[in-house]
C-alpha positions in Angstrom: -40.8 52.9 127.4 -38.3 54.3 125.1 -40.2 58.0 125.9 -40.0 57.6 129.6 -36.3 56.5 129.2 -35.8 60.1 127.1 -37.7 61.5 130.0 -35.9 60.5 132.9 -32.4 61.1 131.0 -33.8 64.7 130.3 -34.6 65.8 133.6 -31.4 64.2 135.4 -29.5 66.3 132.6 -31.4 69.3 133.8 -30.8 68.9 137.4 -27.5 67.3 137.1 -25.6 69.5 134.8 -26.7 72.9 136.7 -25.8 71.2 139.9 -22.4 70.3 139.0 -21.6 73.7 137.2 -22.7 75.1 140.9 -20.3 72.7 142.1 -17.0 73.8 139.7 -17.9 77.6 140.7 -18.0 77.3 144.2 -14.9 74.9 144.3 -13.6 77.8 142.1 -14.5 80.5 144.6 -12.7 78.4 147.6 -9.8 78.2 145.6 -9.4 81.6 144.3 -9.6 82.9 147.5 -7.7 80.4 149.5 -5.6 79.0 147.5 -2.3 80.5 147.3 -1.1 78.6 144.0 -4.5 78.8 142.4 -4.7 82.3 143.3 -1.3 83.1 141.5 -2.5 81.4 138.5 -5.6 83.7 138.3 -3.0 87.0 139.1 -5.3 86.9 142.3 -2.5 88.0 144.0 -1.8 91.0 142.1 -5.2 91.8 142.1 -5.6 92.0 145.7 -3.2 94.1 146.1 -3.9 96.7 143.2 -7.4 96.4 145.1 -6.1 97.0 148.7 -4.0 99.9 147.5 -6.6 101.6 145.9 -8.8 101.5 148.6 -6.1 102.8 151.1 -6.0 106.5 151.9 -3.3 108.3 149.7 -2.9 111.5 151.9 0.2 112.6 152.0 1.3 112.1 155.4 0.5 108.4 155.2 3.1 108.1 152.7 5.3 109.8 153.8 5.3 108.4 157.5 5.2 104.4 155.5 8.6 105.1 153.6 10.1 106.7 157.0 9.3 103.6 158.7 9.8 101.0 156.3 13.5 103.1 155.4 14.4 103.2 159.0 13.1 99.0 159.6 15.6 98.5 156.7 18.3 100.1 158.2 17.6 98.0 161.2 17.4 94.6 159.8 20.6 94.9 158.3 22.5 95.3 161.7 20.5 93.4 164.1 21.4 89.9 165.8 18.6 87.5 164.2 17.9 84.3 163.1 15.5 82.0 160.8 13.3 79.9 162.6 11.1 76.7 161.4 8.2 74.4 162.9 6.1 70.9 162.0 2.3 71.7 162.2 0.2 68.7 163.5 -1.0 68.0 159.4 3.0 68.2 158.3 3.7 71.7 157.1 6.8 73.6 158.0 6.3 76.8 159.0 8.9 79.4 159.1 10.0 82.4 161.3 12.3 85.1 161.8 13.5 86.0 165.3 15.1 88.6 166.6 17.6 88.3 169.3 18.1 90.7 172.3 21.4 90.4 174.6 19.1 91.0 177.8 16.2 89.3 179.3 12.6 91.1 178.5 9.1 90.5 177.3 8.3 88.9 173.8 6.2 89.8 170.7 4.4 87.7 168.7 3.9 89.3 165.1 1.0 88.3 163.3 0.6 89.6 159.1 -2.7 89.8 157.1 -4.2 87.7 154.4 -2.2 87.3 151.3 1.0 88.8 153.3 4.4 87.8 155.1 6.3 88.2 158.0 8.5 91.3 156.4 5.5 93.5 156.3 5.6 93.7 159.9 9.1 94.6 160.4 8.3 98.3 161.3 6.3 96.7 164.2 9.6 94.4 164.9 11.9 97.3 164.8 9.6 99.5 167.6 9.2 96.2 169.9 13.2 95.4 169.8 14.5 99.2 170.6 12.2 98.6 173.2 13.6 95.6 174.7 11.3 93.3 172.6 12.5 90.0 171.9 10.5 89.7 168.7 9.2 86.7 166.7 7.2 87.0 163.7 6.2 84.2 161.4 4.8 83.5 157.6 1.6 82.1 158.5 0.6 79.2 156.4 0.3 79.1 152.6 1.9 82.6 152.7 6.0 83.9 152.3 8.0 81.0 153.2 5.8 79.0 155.2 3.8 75.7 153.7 -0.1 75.2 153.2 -2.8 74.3 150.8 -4.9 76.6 152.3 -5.0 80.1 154.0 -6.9 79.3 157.5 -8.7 82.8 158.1 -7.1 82.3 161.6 -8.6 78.9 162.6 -5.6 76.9 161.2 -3.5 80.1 162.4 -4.7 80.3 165.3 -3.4 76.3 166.4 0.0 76.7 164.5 1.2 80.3 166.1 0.7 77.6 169.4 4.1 76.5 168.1 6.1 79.9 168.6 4.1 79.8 171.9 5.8 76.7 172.7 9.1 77.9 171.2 9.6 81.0 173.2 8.8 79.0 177.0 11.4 76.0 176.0 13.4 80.0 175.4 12.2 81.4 178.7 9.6 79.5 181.1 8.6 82.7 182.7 8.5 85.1 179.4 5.7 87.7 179.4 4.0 87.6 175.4 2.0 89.9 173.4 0.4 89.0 170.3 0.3 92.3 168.2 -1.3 91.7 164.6 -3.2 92.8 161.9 -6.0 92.5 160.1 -6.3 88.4 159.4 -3.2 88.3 162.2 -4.9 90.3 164.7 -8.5 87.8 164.4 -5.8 84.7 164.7 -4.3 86.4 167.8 -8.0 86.9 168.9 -8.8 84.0 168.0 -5.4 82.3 170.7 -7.0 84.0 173.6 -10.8 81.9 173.3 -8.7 78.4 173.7 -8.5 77.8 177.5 -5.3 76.6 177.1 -3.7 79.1 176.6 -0.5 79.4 178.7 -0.9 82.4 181.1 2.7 83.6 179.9 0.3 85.3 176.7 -0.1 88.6 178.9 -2.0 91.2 176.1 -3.4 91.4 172.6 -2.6 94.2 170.3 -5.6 93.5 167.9 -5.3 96.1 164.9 -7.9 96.4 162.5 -9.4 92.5 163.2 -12.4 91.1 161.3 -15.3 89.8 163.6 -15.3 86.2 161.9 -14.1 84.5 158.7 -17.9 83.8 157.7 -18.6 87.3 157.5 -15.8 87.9 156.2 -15.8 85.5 153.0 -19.4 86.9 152.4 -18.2 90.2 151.8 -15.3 89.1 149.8 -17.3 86.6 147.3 -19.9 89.6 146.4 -17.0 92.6 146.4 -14.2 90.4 144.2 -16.5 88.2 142.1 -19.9 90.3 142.1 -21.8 87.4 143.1 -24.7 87.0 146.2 -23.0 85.8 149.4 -26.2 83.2 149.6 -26.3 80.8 149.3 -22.8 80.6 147.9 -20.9 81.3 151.5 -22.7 78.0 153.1 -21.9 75.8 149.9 -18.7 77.2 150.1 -18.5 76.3 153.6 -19.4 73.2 153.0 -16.5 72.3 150.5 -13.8 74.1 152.5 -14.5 71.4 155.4 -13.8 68.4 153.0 -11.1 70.0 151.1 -9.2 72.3 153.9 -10.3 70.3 157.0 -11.9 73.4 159.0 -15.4 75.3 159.0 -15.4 79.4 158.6 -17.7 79.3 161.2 -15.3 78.0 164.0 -12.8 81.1 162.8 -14.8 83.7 165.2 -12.7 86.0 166.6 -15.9 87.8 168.1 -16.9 84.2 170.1 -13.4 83.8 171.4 -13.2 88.1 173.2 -16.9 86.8 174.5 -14.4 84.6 177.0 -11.1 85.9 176.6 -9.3 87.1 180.2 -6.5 88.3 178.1 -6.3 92.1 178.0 -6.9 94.0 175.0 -6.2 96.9 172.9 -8.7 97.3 169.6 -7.4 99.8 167.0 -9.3 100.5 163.9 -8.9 103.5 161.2 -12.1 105.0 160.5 -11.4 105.1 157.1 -11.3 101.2 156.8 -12.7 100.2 153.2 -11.3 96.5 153.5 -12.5 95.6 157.4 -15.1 98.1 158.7 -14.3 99.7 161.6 -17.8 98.7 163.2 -15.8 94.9 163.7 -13.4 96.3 165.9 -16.3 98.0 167.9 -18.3 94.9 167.7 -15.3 93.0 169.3 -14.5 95.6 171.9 -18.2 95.1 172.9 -18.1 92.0 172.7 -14.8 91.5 174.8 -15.1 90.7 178.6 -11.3 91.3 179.3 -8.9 94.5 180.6 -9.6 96.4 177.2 -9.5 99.6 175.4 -10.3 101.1 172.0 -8.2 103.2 169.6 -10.3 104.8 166.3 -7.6 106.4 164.1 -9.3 109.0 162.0 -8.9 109.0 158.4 -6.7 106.2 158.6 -7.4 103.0 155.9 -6.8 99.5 156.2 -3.9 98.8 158.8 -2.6 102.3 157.9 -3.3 103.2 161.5 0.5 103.4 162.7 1.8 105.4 159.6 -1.8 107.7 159.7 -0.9 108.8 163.8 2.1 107.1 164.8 2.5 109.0 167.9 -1.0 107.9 169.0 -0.7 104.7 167.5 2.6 103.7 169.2 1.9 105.9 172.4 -1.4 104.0 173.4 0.4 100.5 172.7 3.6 101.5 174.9 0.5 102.6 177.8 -1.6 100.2 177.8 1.4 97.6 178.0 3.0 99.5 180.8 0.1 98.9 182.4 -0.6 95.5 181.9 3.2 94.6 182.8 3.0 96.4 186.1 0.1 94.6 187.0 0.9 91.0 186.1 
């Protein structure tokens, strides 16, 4: 008795114990990659971003076209009429937001910023809109700069709360005309907007710039190029924990199922030179996509270095292919 007691103690030991070590390292995983406040514990942060940069083409014109624009957004922000905005998600976070004001009626801009960023990275992209007659709102999404979260949503949870700035901008103006321009993680939640069939018609184009296909995918890639480990079966355990902790599934954040019934229109950009998103997503997508769209490849441009690669090109075929759209709404 006493050997089939040491038996049975052994072999529950032997599966147990591996089991919940599995267990710690995939909570571990969610956390380190989601979690903003775990993730600055582990330096994550910092990491990302010494990663990113590396990875980024270092030509010279890049850098010198990024410190033209983010000098002359500067210059901007310190003069122009703007305010701070804030929101209640359905699950209790407050969101924030910065607007900025125009004296005349004209369309509106959503801005949407990558994973692990904030609404300032995408002042340059505030500054072109507003000398254009933009009124302009661009948020923190959740989790990230000033806005509130446990976890960072890959665009799912994105995707419901930039419904709020929706709503903010028709209780502004019933009839406003919006574009969604974002990048990278903000360009799949934008994406992501036009697959709900709600969607007010007032959301007129999409300015998708270098987007991801899905979060699944996505995460995959991540978990093996971060923490050198095999994407199975740790992606689907992974999955599994992010519903009960973060209340949402990776596989609902597809930004390639929502372009397969999309009618708003479209404009895919994508640097060639992309070692963060491949550029093959945004060609996937554009595919993919049954709405008005078009396709931009930036050549040797990295990740969401598109606009200071070929800035001409860059802004030329967003101010065309919104002309167009405009005209024919």
């Amino acid at each position: 008795m006493r050997r089939k007691k040491k038996r049975i103690i052994i072999i529950t030991s032997v599966i147990l114990i591996p089991a919940v070590m599995y267990l710690l390292l995939v909570n571990f995983l969610v956390s380190a990659a989601l979690v903003p406040s775990f993730m600055r514990k582990l330096e994550a942060f910092e990491r990302i971003t010494e990663d990113s940069y590396a990875a980024q083409v270092q030509s010279e014109d890049i850098k010198t076209s990024r410190r033209e624009s983010l000098d002359a957004a500067a210059e901007w922000f310190r003069t122009v009429d703007r305010q701070k905005l804030s929101a209640r998600t359905k699950d209790g976070y407050t969101l924030i937001a910065e607007e900025f004001l125009q004296e005349e009626d004209g369309p509106w801009v959503l801005l949407l910023h990558g994973y692990t960023g904030w609404k300032e990275e995408m002042y340059p992209f505030a500054y072109w809109y507003h000398t254009n007659g933009y009124h302009v709102v661009a948020p923190d999404l959740r989790c990230q700069g000033e806005s509130e979260g446990d976890f960072i949503g890959m665009g799912w949870t994105d995707h419901d709360d930039c419904m709020l700035w929706i709503d903010y901008i028709l209780s502004k103006d019933a009839d406003a005309r919006i574009v969604l321009h974002g990048q990278s993680m903000g360009a799949a939640t934008a994406l992501m907007m036009t697959g709900e069939e709600d969607l007010p018609a007032n959301v007129v184009a999409v300015i998708s710039d270098c987007a991801y296909t899905d979060a699944y995918s996505m995460f995959g890639e991540k978990i093996t190029e971060w923490f050198y480990l095999p994407a199975f079966p740790l992606v689907d355990s992974a999955r599994l924990v992010l519903i009960a902790r973060g209340g949402y599934d990776l596989y609902d954040a597809s930004a390639l199922r929502a372009v397969a019934q999309s009618r708003t229109p479209t404009l895919f950009i994508h640097g060639d030179q992309d070692a963060m998103i491949s550029v093959q997503m945004s060609v996937d997508l554009y595919e993919t996509a049954v709405c008005k769209k078009e396709l931009l490849i930036v050549e040797g441009a990295g990740h969401a270095q598109a606009q200071d690669k070929d800035p001409d090109a860059y802004y030329g075929a967003i101010e065309t292919f919104l002309q167009e759209v405009m005209q024919s709404d």
